[in-house]
CSV table of N, CA and C in Angstrom, one decimal:
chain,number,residue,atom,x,y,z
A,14,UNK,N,75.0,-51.7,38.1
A,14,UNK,CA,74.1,-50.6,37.8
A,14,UNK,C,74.1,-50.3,36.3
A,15,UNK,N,75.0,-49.9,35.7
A,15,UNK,CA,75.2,-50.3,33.7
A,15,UNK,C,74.5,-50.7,33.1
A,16,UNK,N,74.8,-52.3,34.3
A,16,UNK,CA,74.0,-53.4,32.9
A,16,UNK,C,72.3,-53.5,33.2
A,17,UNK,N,71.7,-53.0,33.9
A,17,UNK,CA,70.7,-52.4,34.2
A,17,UNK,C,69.6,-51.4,33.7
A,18,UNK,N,70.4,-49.9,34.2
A,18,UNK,CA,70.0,-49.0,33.5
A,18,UNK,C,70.4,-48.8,32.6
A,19,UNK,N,71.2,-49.2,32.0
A,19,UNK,CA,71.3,-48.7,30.3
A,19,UNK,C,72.1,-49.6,29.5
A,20,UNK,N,71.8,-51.1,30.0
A,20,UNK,CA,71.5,-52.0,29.4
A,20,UNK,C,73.7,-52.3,28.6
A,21,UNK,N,74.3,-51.7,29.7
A,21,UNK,CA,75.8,-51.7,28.9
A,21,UNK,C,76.3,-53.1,30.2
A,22,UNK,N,77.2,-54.0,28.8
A,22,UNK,CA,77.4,-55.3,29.4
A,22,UNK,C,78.5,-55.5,29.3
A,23,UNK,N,79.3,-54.7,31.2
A,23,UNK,CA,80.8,-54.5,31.3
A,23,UNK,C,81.2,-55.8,31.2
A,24,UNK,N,82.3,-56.3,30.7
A,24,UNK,CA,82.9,-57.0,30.6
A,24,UNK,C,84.0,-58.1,31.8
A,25,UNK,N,83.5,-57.5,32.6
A,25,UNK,CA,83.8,-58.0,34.1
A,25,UNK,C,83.3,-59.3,34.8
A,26,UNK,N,83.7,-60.5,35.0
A,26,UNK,CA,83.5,-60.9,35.7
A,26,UNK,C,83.1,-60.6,37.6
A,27,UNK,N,81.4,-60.7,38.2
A,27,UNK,CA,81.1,-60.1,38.9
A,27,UNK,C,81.4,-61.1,39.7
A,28,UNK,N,81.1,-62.6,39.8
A,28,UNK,CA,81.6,-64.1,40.5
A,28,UNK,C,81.6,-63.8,41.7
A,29,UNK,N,82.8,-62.9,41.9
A,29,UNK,CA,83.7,-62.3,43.1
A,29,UNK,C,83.1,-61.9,43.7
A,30,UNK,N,81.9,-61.5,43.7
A,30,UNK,CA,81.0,-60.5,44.6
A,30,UNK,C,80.7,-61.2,46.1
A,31,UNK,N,80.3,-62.0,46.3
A,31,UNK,CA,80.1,-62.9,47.6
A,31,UNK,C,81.4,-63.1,48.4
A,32,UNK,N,82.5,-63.4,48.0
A,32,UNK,CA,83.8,-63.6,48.8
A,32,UNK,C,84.2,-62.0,49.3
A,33,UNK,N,83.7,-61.3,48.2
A,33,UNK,CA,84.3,-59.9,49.0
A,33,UNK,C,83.4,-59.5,49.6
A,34,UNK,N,82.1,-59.6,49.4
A,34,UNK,CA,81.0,-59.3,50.9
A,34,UNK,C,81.3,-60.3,52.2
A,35,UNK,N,81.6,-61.4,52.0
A,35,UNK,CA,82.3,-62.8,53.1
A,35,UNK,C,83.2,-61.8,54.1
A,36,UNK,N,84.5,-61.1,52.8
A,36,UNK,CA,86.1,-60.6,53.6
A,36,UNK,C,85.0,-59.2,54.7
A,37,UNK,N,84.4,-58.1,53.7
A,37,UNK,CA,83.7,-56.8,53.8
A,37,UNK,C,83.3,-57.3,55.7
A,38,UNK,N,82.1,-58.4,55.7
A,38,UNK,CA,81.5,-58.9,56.5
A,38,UNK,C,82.5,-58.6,58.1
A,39,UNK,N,83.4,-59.6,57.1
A,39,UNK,CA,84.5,-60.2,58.7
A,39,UNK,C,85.2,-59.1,59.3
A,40,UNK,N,85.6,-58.3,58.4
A,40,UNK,CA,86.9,-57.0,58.5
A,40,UNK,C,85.6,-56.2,60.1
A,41,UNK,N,84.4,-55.7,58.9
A,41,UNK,CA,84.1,-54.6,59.8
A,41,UNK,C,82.7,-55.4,61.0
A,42,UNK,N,82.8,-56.7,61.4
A,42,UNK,CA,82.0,-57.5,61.9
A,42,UNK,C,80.6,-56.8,61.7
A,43,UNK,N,80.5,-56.3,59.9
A,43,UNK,CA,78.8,-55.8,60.0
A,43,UNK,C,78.2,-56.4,59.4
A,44,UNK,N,77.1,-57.3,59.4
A,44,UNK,CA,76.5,-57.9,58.4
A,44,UNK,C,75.8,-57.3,57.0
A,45,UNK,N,75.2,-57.6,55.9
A,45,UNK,CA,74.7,-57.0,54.8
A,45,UNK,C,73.6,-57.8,54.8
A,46,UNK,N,72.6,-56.9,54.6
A,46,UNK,CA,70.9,-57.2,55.2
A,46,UNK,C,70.8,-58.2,54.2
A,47,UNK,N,69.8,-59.6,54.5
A,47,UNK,CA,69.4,-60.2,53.8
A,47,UNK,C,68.7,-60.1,52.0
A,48,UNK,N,68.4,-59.1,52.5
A,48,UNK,CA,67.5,-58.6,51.0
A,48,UNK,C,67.9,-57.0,50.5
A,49,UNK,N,69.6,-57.0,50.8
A,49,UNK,CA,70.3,-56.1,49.9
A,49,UNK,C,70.3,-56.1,48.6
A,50,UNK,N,69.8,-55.2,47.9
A,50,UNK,CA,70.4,-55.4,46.6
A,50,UNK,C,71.6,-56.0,46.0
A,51,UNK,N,72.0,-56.9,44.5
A,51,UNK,CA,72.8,-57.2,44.2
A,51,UNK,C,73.8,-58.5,45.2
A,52,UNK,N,73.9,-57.9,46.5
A,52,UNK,CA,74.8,-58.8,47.7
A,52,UNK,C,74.1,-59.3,48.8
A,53,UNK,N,73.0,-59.3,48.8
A,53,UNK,CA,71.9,-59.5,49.8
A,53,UNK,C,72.0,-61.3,49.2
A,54,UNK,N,71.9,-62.1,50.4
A,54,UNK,CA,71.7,-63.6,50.6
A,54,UNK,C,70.4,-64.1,50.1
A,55,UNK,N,69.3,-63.5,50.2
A,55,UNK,CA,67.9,-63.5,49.9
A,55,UNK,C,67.4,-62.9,48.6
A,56,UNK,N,68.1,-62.2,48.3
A,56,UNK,CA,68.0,-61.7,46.8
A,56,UNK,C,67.0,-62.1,46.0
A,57,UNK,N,67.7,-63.5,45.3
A,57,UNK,CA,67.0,-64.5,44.6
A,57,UNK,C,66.2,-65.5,44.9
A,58,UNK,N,65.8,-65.1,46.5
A,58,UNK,CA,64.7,-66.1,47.0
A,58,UNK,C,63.3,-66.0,46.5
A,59,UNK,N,62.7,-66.8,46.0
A,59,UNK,CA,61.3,-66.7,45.7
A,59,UNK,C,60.1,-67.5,46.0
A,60,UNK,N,59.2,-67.4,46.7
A,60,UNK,CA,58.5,-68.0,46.9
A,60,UNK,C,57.0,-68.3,46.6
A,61,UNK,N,56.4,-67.1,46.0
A,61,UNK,CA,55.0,-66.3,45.7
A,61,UNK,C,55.2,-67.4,44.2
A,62,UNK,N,53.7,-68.3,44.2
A,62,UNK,CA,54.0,-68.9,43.0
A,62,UNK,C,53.5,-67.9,41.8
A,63,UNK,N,53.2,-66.7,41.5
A,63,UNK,CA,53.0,-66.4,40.0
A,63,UNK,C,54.4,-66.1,39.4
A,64,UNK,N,55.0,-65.5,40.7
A,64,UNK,CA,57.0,-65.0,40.4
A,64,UNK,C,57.6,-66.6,40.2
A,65,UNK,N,57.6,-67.5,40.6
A,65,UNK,CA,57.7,-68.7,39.9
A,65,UNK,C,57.4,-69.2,38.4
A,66,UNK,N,55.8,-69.2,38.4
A,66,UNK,CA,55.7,-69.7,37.0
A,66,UNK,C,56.5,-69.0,36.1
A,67,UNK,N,56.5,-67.0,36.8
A,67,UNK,CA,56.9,-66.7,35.6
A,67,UNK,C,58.4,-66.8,34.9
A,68,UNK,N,59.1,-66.9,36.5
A,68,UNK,CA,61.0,-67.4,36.5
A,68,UNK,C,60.6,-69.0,35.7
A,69,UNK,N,59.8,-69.8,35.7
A,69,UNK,CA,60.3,-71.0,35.6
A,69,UNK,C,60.2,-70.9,33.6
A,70,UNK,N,59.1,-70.1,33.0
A,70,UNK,CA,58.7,-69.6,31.9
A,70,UNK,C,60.0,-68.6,31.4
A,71,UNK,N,60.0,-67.6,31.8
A,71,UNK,CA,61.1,-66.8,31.5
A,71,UNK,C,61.7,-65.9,32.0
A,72,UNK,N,63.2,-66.3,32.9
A,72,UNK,CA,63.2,-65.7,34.2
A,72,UNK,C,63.7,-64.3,33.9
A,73,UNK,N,63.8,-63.4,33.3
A,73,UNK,CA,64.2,-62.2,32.8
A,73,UNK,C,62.8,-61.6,33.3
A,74,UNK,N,62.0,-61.7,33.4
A,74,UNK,CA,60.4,-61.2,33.6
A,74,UNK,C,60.9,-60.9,35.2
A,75,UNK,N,61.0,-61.5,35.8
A,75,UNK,CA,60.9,-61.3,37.5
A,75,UNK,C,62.6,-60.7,37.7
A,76,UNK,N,63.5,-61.2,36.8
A,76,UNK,CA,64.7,-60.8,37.6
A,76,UNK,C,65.4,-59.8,36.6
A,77,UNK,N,66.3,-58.8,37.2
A,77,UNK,CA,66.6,-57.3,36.1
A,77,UNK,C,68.3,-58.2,35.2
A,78,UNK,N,69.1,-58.9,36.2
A,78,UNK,CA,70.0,-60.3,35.2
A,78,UNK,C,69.9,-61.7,36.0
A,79,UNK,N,70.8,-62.3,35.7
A,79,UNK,CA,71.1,-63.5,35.7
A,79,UNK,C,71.9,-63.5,36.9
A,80,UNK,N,71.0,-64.3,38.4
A,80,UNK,CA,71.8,-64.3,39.5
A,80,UNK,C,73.3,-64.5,39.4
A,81,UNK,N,74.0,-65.9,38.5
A,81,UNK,CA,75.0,-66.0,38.3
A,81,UNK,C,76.3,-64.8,37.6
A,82,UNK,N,75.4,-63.9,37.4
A,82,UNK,CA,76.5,-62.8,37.1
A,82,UNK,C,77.3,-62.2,38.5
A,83,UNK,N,76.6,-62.3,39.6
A,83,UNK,CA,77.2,-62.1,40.9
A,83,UNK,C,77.6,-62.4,42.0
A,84,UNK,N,77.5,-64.1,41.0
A,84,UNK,CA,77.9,-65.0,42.3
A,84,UNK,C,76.8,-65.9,43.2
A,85,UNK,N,75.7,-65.5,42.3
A,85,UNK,CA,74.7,-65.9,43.6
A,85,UNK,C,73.7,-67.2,42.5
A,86,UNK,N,72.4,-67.7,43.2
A,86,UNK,CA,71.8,-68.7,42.5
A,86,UNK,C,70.3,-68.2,43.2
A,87,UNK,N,69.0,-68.6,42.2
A,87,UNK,CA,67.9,-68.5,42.3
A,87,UNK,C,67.5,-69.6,43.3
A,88,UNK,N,66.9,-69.5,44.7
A,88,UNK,CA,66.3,-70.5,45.2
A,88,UNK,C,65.0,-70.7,45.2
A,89,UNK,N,63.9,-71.6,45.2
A,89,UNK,CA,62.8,-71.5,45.3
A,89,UNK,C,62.2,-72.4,46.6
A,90,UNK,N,61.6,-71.8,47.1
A,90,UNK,CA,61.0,-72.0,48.8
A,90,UNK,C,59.5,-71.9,48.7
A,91,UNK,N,59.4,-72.9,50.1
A,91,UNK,CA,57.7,-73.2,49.9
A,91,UNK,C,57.7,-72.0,51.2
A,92,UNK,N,56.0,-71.7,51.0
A,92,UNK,CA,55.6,-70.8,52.0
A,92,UNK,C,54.6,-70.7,51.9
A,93,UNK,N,54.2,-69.6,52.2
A,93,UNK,CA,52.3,-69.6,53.1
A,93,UNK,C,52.2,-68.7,51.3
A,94,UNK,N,53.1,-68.3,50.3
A,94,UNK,CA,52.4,-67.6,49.1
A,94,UNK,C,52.7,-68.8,47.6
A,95,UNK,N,53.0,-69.9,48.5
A,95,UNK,CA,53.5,-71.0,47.0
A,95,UNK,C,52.1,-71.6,46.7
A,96,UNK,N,52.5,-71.8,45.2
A,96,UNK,CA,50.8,-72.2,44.2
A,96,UNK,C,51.6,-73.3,43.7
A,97,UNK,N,50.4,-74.0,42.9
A,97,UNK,CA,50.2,-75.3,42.7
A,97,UNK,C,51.5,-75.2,41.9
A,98,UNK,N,51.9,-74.5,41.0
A,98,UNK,CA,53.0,-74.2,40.1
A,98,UNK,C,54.5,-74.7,40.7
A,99,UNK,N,54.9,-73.3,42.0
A,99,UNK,CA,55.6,-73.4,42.2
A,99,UNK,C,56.2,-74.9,43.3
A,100,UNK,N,54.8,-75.5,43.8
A,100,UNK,CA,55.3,-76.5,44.9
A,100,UNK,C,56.0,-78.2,43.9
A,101,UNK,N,55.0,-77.9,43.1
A,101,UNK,CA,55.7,-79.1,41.4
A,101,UNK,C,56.6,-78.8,41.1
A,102,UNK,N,57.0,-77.4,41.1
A,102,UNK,CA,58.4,-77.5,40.7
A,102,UNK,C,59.5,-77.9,41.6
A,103,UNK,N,59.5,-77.6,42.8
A,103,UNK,CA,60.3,-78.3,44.2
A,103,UNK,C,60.3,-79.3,44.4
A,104,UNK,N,59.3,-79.9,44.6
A,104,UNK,CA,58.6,-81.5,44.7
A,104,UNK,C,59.6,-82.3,43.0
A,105,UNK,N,59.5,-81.7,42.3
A,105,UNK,CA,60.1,-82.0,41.0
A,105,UNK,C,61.4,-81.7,41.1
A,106,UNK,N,62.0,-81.3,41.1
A,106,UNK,CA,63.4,-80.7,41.6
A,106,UNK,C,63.9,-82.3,42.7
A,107,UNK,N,62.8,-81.7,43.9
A,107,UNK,CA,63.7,-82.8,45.2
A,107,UNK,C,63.5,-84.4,44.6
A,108,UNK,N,62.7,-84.4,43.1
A,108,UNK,CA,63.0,-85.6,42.7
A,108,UNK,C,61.5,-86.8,43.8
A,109,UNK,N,60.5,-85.7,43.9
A,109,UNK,CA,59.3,-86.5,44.9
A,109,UNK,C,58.1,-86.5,43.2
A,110,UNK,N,57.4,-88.0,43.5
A,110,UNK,CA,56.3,-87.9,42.5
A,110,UNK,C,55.2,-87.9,43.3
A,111,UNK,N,54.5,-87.0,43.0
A,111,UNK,CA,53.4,-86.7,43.9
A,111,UNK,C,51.6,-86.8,42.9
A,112,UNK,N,50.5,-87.2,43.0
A,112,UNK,CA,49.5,-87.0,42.3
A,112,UNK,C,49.1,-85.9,41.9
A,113,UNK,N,48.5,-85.9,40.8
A,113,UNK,CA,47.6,-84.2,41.1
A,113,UNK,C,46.6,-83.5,42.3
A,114,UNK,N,45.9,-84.9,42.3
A,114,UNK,CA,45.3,-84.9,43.2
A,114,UNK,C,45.6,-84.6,44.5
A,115,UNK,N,46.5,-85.3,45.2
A,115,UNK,CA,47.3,-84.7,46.5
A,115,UNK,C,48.0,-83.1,46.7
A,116,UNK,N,48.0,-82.8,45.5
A,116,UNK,CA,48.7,-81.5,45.4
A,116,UNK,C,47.6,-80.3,46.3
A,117,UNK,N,46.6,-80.1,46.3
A,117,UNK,CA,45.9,-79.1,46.8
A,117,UNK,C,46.1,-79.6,48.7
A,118,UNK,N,46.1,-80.8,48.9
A,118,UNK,CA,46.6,-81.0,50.7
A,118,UNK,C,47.9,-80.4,50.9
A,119,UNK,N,48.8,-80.9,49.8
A,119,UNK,CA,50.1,-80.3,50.4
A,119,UNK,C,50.1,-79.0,50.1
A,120,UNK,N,49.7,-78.5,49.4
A,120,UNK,CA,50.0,-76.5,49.5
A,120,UNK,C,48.6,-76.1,50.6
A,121,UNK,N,48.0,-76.7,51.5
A,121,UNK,CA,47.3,-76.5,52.3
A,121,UNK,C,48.2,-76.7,53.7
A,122,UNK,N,49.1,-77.4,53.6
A,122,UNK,CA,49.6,-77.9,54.7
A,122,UNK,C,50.6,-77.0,55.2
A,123,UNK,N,51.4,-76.7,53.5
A,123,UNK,CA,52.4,-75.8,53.6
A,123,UNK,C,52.4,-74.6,53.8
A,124,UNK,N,51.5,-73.9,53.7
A,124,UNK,CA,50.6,-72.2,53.8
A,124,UNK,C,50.5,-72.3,55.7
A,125,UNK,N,50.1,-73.8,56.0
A,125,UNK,CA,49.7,-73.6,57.6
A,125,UNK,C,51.2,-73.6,58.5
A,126,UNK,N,52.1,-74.5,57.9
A,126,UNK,CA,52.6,-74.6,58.6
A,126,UNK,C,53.9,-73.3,58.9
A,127,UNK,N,54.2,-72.9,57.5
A,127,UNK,CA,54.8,-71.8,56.9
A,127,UNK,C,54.3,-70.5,58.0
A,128,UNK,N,52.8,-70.2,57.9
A,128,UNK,CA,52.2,-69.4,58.8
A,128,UNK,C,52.9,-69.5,60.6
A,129,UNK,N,53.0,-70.6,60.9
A,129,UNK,CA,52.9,-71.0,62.6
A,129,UNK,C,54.5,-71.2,62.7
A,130,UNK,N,55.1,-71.7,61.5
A,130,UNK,CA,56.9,-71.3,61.6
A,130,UNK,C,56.9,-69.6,61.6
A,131,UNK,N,56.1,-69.1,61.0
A,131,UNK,CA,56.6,-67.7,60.7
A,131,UNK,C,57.7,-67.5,60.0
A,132,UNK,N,58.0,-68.1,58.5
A,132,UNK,CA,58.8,-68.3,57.6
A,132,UNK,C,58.9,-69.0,56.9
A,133,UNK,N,59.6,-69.5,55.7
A,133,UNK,CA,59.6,-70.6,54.1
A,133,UNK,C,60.1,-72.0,55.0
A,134,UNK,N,59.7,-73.0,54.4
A,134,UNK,CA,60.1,-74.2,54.9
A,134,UNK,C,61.6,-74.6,54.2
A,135,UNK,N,62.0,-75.4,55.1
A,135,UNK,CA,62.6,-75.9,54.3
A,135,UNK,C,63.1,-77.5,53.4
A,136,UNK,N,63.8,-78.0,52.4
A,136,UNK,CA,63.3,-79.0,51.9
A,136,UNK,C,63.1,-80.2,52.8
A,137,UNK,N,63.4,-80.4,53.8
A,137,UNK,CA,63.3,-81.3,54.7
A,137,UNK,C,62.1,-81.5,55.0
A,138,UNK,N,61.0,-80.3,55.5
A,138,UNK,CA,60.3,-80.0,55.7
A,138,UNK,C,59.2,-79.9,54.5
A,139,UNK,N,59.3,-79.8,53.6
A,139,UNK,CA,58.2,-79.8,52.4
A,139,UNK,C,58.8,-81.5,52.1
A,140,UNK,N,59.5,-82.1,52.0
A,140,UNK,CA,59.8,-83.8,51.8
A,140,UNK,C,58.6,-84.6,53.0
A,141,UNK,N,58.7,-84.1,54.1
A,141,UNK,CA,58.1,-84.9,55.2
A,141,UNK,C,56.6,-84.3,54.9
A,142,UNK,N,56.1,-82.6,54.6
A,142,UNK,CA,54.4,-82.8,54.3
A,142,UNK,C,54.2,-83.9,53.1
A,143,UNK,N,55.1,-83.4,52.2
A,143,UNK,CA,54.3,-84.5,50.9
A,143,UNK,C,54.3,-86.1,51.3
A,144,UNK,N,55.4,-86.4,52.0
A,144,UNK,CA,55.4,-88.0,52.2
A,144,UNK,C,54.1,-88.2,53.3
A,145,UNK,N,53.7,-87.3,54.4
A,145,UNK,CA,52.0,-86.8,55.5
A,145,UNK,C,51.2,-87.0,54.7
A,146,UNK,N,50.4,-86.0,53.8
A,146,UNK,CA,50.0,-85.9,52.9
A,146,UNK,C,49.5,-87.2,52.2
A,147,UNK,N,50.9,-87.5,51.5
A,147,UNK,CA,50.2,-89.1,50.8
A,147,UNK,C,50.0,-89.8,51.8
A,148,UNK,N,50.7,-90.1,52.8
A,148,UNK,CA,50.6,-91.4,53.3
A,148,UNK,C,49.0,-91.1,53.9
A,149,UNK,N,48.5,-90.1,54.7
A,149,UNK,CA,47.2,-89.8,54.6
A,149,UNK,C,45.9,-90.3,53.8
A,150,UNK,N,46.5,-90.0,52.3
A,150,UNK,CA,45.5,-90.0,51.3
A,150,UNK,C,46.1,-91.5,51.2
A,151,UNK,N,46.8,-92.7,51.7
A,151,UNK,CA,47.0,-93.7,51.2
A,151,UNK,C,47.7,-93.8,49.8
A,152,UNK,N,48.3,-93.2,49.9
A,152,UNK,CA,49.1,-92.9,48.9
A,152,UNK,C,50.6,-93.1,48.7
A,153,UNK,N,51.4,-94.2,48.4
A,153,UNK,CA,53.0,-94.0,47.9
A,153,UNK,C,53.8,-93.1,47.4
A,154,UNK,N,54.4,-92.5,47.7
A,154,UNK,CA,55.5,-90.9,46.7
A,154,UNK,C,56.7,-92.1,46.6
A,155,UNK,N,57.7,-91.4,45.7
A,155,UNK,CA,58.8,-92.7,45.4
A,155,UNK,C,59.8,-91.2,45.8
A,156,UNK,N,61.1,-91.5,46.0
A,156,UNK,CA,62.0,-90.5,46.6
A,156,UNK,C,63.2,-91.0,45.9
């Protein structure tokens, strides 16, 4: 909260924060909601591609620090709100080359399927539309 509102940057290692919400968890068998502040699992999930471009540009814009101050890591997930931006960056990440051209089927594919899952895919799941996708368009991806 400090290094937040008023910008003071305690000297603490926060790391720790996940193993003591892990112990917190087990002791009082209560879970800590997905999308808690600071200790929430979901936190740093993002999926909406303009919150993308702007994390992948400069992630201080979308996020108040640096997931790693508390243990945690930025994920990025396909879903029924990912843009051309953010699906290149995944696809790029999982190490898939994909055309430009194919790119508008697969974020068409991914928005439907995302919809009828009723949630973010996951990389298994965005690997197998893009490899659909091309193979459709007659198209090779290299993996």
């Amino acid at each position: 909260a400090l290094r937040i509102s008023i910008r003071r940057k305690p000297n603490l290692d926060l790391s720790f924060l996940p193993a003591l919400k892990k112990l917190y968890e087990d002791i009082t068998g209560t879970k800590i909601a997905k999308n808690k502040p600071v200790l929430g699992d979901e936190i740093f999930m993002v999926e909406a591609g303009i919150h993308i471009d702007g994390l992948l540009k400069n992630p201080i814009i979308y996020e108040p620090y640096d997931p790693k101050i508390v243990g945690a890591k930025r994920t990025i997930v396909a879903g029924k709100h990912s843009g051309r931006k953010a699906v290149k960056a995944m696809l790029l990440k999982l190490k898939i080359k994909i055309l430009d051209s194919s790119l508008s089927s697969i974020i068409k594919k991914i928005q439907e399927k995302s919809m009828e899952y009723g949630r973010s895919l996951t990389n298994d799941e965005l690997i197998c539309i893009a490899n659909e996708v091309n193979t459709l368009e007659g198209k090779k991806i290299y993996n």
